[in-house]
Short mmCIF file of C-alpha atoms in Angstrom, two decimals:
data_model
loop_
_atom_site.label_atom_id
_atom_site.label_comp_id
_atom_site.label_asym_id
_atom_site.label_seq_id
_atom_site.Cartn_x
_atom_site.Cartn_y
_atom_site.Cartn_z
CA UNK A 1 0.00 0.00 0.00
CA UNK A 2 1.07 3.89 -0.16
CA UNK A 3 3.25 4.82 2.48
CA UNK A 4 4.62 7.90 3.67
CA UNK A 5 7.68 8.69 6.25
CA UNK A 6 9.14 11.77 7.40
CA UNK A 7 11.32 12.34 10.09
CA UNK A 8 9.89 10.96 13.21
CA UNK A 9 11.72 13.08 15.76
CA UNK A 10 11.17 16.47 16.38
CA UNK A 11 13.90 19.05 14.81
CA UNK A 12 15.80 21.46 16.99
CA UNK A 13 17.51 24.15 15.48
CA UNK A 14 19.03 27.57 16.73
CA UNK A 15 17.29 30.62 14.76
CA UNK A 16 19.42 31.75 11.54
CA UNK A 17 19.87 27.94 10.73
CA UNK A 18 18.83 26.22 7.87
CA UNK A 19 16.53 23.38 8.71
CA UNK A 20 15.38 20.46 6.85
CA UNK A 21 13.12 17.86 6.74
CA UNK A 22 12.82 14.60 4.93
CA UNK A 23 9.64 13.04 3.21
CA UNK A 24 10.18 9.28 1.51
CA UNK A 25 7.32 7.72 -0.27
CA UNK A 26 7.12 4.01 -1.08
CA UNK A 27 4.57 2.17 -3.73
CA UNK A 28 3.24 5.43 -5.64
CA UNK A 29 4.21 7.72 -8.21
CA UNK A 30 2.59 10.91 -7.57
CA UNK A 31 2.12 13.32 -9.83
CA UNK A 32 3.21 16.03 -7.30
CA UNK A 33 3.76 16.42 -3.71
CA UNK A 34 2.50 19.02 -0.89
CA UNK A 35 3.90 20.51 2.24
CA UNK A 36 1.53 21.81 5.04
CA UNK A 37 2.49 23.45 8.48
CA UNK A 38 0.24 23.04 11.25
CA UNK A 39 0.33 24.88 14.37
CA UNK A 40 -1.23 23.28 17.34
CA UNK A 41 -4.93 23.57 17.70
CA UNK A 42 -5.37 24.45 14.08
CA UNK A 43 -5.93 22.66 11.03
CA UNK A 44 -3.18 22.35 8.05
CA UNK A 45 -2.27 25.02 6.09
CA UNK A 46 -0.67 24.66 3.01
CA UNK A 47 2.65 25.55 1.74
CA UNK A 48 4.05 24.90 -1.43
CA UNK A 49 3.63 22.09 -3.83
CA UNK A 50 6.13 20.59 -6.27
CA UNK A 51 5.23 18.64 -9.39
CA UNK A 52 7.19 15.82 -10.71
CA UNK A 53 8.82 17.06 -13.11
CA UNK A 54 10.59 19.94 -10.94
CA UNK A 55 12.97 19.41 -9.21
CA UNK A 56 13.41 22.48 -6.72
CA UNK A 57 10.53 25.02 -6.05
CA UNK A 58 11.32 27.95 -3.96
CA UNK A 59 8.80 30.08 -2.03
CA UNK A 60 10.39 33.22 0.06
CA UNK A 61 12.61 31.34 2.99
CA UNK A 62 11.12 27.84 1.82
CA UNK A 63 12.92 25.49 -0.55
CA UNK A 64 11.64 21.97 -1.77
CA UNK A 65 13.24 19.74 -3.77
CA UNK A 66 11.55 16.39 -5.57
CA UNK A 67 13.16 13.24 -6.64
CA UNK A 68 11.27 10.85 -7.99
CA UNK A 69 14.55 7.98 -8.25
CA UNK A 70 14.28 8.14 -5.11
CA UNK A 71 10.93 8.61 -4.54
CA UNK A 72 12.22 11.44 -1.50
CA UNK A 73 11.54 15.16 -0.95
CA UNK A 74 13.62 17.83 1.13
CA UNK A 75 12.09 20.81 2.81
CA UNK A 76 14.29 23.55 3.68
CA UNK A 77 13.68 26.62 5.95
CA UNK A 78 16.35 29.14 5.64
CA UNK A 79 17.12 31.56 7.90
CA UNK A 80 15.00 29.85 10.22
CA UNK A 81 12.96 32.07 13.01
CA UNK A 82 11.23 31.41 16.30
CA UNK A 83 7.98 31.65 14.00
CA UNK A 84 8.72 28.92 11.95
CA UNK A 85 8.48 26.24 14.99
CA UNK A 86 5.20 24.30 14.44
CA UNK A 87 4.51 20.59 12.78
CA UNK A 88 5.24 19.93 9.19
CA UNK A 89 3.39 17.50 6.93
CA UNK A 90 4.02 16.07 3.52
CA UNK A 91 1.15 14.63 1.58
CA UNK A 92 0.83 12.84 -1.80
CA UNK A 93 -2.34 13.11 -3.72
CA UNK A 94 -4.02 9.73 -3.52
CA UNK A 95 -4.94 9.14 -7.21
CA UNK A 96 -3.54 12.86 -8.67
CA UNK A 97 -7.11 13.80 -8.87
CA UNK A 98 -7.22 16.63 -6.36
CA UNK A 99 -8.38 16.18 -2.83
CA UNK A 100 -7.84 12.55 -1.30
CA UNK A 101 -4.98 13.39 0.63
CA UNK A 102 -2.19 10.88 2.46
CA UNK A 103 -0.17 12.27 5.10
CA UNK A 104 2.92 11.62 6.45
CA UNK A 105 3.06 11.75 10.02
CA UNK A 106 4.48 15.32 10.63
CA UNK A 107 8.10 16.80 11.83
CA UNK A 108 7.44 18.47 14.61
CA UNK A 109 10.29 21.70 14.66
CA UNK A 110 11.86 23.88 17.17
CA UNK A 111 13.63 26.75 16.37
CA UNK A 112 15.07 28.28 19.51
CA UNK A 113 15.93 31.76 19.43
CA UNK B 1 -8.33 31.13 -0.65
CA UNK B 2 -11.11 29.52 0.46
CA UNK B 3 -12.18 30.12 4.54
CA UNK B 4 -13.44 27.70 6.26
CA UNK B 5 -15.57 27.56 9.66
CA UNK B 6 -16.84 24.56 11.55
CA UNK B 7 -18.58 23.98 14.23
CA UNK B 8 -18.53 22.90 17.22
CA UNK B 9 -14.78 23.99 17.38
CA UNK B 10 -14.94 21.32 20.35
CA UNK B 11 -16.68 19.15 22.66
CA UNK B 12 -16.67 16.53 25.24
CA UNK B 13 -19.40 14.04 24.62
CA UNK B 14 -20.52 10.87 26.57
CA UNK B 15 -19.97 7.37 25.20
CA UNK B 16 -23.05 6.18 23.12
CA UNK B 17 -24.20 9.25 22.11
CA UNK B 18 -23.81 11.15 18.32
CA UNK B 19 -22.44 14.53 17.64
CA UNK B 20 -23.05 16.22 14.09
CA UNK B 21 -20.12 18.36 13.06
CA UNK B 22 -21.17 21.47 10.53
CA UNK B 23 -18.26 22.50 7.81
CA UNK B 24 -19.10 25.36 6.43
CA UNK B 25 -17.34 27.00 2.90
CA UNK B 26 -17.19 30.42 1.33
CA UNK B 27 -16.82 29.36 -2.09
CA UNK B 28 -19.10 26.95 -4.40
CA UNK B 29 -16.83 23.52 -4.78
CA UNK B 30 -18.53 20.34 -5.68
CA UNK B 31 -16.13 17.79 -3.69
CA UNK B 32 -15.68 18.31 0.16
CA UNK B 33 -13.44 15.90 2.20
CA UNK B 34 -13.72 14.74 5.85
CA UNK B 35 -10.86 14.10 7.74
CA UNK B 36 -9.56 12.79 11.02
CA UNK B 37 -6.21 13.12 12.74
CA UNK B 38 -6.50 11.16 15.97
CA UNK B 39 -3.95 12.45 19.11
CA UNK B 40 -0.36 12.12 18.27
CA UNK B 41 -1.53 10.74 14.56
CA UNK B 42 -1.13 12.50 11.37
CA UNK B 43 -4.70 13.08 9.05
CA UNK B 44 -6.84 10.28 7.77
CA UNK B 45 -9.36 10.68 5.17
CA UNK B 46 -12.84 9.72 5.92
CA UNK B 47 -14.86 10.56 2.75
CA UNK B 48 -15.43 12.62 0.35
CA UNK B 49 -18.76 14.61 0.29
CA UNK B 50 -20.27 15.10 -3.53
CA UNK B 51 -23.28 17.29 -3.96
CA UNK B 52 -26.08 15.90 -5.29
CA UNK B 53 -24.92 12.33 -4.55
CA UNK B 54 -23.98 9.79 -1.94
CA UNK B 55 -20.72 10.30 0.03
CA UNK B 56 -18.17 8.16 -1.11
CA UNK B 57 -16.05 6.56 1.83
CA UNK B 58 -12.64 5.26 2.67
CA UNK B 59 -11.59 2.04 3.62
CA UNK B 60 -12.25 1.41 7.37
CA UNK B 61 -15.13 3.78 7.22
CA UNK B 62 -18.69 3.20 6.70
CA UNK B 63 -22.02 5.43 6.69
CA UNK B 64 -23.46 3.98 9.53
CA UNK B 65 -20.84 5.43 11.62
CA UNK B 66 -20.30 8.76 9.93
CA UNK B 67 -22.95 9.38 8.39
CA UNK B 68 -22.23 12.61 5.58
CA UNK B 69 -24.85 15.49 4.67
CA UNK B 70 -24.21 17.99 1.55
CA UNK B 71 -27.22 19.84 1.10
CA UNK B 72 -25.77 22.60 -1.19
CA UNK B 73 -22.65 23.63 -2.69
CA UNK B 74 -20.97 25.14 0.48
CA UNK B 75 -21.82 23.35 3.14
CA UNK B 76 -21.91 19.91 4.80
CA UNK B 77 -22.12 17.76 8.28
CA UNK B 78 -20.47 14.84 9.20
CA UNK B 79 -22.14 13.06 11.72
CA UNK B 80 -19.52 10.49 14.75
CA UNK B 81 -22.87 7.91 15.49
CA UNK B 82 -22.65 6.19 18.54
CA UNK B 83 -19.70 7.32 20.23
CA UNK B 84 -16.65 5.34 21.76
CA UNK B 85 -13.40 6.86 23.18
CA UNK B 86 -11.47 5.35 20.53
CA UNK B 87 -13.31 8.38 18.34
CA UNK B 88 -11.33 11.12 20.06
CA UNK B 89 -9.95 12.72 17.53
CA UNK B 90 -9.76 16.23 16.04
CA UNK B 91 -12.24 16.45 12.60
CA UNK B 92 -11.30 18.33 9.86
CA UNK B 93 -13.40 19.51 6.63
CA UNK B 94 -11.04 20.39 3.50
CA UNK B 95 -11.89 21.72 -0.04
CA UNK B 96 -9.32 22.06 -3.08
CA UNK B 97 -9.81 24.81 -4.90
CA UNK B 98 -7.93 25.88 -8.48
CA UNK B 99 -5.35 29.13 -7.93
CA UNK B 100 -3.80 29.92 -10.95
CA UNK B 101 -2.51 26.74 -12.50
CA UNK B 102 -2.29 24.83 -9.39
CA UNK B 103 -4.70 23.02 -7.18
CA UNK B 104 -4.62 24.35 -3.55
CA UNK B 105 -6.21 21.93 -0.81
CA UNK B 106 -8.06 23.96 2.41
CA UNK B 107 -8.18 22.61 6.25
CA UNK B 108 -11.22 23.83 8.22
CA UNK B 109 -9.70 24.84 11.52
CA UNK B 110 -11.12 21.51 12.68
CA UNK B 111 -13.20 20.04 15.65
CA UNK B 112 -11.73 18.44 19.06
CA UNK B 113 -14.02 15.47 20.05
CA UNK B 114 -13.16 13.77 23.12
CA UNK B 115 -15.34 11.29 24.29
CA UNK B 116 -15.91 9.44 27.34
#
């Protein structure tokens, strides 16, 4: 079946850092890929989405990068701020139709001032 | 973007009993999805809600138990029937909506069922 892993522990970074966070899919080949940030108490929020045939997407401080070899995404936070601390989720588009979502299970990040 | 309320943003309900949840969207979209993310879990979809037809649902989830309403094009109710505390979970409505060239999926801010 679909599965999809990121990082289980939480991240810890000091503020000014770059941090980064790791989403690997097994038994799909998605058309694209999101990222979401959720803040406790509050529902997802959407990010940025890469399709798969980019590689890097950029979006102010954010950075994502897609490879489908090895079925893997990276999402960077540069210059990382207090702010920025909340839970991040990848998700792959069930059947690339729009709306049937599967999550990973969230990195959960820190950034300490 | 698309806001989305729900309501009731939370409650504590007694084992047995049903609670209807009420998603409501500012924007006409034909598909709503249900969600649940239960503590310490990431999101699970539940079904998808299609106007003007039945809802369609996910694997481990049946009407019975959640029960779906979409009266009109911006609005719909999921129903948790005949509660257990394994249903504790935070419930979230979501819509994706076309920006531009890209689809963009919206979380209702979600409601925090614990039962007892």
């Amino acid at each position: 079946s679909q599965k999809i892993e990121q990082n289980s522990e939480a991240l810890n970074i000091q503020e000014g850092k770059t941090a980064t966070l790791t989403c690997n899919y097994t038994n799909y080949s998605p058309a694209y890929l999101q990222w979401y940030r959720q803040d406790p108490g509050r529902g997802p929020v959407f990010l940025l989405l890469i399709r798969e045939n980019e590689k890097e997407k950029r979006k102010e401080r954010l950075k994502v990068t897609f490879d489908t070899t090895l079925k893997q995404s990276l999402f960077h936070i540069t210059a990382s701020q207090p702010a920025d601390s909340a839970t991040y989720l990848c998700a792959l588009d069930r059947d690339n139709q729009g709306g049937k979502l599967i999550f990973g299970q969230g990195t959960e990040l820190s950034v300490k001032p | 973007s698309a806001v989305i309320s729900q309501k009731p943003s939370r409650d504590i309900c007694q084992r047995g009993t049903s609670l209807t949840i009420q998603c409501q969207v500012d924007s006409q979209v034909t598909m709503m999805f249900w969600y649940r993310q239960q503590p310490g879990q990431s999101l699970t979809l539940i079904a998808t809600a299609n106007q003007g037809s039945e809802a369609t649902y996910e694997s481990g989830f049946v009407i019975d138990k959640f029960p779906i309403s979409r009266p009109n094009l911006t609005f719909s109710t999921l129903t948790v029937s005949n509660m257990s505390p394994e249903d504790s979970s935070i419930y979230l409505c979501s819509v994706a909506l076309f920006r531009g060239n890209q689809e963009t999926q919206y979380f209702g801010p979600g409601t925090r069922l614990l039962v007892l």
